[in-house]
Short mmCIF file of C-alpha atoms in Angstrom, two decimals:
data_model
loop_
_atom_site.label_atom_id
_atom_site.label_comp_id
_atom_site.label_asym_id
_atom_site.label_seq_id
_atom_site.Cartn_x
_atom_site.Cartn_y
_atom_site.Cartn_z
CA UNK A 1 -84.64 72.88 56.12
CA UNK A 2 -82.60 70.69 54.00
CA UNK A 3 -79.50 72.82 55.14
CA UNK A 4 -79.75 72.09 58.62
CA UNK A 5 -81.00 68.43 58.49
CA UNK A 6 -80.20 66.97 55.45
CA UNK A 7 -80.69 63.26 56.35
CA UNK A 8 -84.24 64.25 57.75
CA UNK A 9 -87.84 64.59 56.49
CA UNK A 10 -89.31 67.91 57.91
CA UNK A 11 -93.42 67.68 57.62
CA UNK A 12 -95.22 70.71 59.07
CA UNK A 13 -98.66 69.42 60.66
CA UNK A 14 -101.13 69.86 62.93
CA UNK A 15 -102.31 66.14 62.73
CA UNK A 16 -101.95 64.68 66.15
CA UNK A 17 -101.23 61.29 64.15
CA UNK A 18 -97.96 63.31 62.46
CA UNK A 19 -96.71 63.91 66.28
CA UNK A 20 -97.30 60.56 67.46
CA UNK A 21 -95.16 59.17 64.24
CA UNK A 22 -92.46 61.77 64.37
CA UNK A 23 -88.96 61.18 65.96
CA UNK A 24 -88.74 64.75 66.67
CA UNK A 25 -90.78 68.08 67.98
CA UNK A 26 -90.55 71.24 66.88
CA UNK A 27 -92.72 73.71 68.48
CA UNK A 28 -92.26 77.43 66.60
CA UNK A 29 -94.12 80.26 68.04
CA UNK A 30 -95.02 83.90 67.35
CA UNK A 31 -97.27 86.01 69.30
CA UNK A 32 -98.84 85.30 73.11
CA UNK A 33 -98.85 82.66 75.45
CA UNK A 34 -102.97 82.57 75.25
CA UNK A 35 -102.97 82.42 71.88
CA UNK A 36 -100.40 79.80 71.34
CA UNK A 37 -102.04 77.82 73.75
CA UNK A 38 -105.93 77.79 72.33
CA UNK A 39 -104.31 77.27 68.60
CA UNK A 40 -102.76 73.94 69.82
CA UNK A 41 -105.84 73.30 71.62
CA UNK A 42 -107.77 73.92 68.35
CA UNK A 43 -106.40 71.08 66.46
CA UNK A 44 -108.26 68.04 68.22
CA UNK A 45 -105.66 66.22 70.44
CA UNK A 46 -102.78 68.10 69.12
CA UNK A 47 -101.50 69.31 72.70
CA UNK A 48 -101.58 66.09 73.95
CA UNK A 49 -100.27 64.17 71.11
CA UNK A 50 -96.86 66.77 71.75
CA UNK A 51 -97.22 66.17 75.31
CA UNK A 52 -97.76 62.32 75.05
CA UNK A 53 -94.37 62.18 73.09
CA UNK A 54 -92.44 64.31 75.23
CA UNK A 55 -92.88 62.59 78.26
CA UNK A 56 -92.32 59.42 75.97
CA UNK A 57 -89.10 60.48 75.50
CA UNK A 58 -89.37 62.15 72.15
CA UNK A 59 -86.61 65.17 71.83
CA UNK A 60 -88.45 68.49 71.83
CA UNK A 61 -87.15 71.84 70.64
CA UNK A 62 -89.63 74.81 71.30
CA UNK A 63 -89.11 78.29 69.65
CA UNK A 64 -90.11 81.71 71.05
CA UNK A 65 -93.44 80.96 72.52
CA UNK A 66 -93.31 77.58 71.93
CA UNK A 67 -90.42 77.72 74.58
CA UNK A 68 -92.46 79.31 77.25
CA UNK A 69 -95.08 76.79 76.35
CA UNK A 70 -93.03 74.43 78.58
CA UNK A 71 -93.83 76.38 82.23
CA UNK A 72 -96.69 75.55 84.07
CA UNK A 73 -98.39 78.89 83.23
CA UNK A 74 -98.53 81.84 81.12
CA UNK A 75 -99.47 84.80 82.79
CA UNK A 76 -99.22 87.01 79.78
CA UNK A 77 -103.21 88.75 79.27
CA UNK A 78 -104.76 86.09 81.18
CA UNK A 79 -103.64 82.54 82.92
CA UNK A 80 -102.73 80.37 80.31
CA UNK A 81 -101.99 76.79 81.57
CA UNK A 82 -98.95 75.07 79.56
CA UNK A 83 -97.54 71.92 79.42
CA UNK A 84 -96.62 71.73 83.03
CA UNK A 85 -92.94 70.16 82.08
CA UNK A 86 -90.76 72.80 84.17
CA UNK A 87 -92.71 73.85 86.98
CA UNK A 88 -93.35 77.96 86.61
CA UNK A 89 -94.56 80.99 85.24
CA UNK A 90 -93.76 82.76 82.43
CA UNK A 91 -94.87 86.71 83.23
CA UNK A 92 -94.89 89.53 81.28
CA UNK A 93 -91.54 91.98 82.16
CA UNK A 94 -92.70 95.18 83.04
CA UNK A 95 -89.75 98.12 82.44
CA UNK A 96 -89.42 100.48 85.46
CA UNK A 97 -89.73 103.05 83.11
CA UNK A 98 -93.31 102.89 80.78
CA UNK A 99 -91.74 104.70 77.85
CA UNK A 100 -89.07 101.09 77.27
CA UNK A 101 -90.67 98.82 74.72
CA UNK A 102 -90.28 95.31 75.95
CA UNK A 103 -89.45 93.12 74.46
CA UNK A 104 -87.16 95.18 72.58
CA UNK A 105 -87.19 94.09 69.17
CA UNK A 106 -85.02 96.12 65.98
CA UNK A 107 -82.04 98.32 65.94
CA UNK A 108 -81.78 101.75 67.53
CA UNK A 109 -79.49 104.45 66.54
CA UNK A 110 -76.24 105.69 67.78
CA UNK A 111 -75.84 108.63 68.93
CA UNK A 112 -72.26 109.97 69.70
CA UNK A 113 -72.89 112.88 72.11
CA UNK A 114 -68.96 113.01 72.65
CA UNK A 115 -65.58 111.60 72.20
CA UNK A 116 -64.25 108.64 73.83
CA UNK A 117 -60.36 108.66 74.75
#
């Protein structure tokens, strides 16, 4: 962290008091919209403490999930409400064709089946 901001002090918390103090939100995420949602809602006030200082004015940043945490809803497994802050849903892509992973995550191999002039 030091790299990046090395004129701030990074704290990783889950204290809603930590949010309210902070200058700055970060919001990581890995994994679903459901989940992400009932973890923040597992630490007593901390949604609210990160909404409170949003809508303060507080700069946010949010990261994967914590991104789509921003919409209205989740409709990824179940409805998930969010923080309501851009009005919409974030949906699970379905491939036309079953056999695509999505999201695509890794590398793939090349395969040269000819030669390209």
């Amino acid at each position: 962290m030091r790299a990046v901001a090395p004129e701030a002090e990074v704290l990783i918390s889950g204290d809603p008091a930590a949010i309210d103090a902070a200058d700055r939100i970060v919001l990581p995420g890995d994994g679903a919209f459901p989940a992400c949602r009932r973890a923040l809602g597992s630490y007593g006030g901390l949604f609210e403490a990160i909404s409170e200082g949003v809508r303060a004015g507080k700069p946010f940043l949010g990261i994967c999930v914590g991104m789509q945490m921003l919409a209205t809803w989740g409709r990824e497994y179940e409805d998930t409400e969010g923080f309501g802050w851009i009005g919409g849903e974030v949906v699970r892509i379905t491939p036309a064709d079953p056999a695509l992973k999505v999201p695509h995550m890794g590398w793939n191999d090349l395969v040269i089946d000819h030669d390209h002039p």
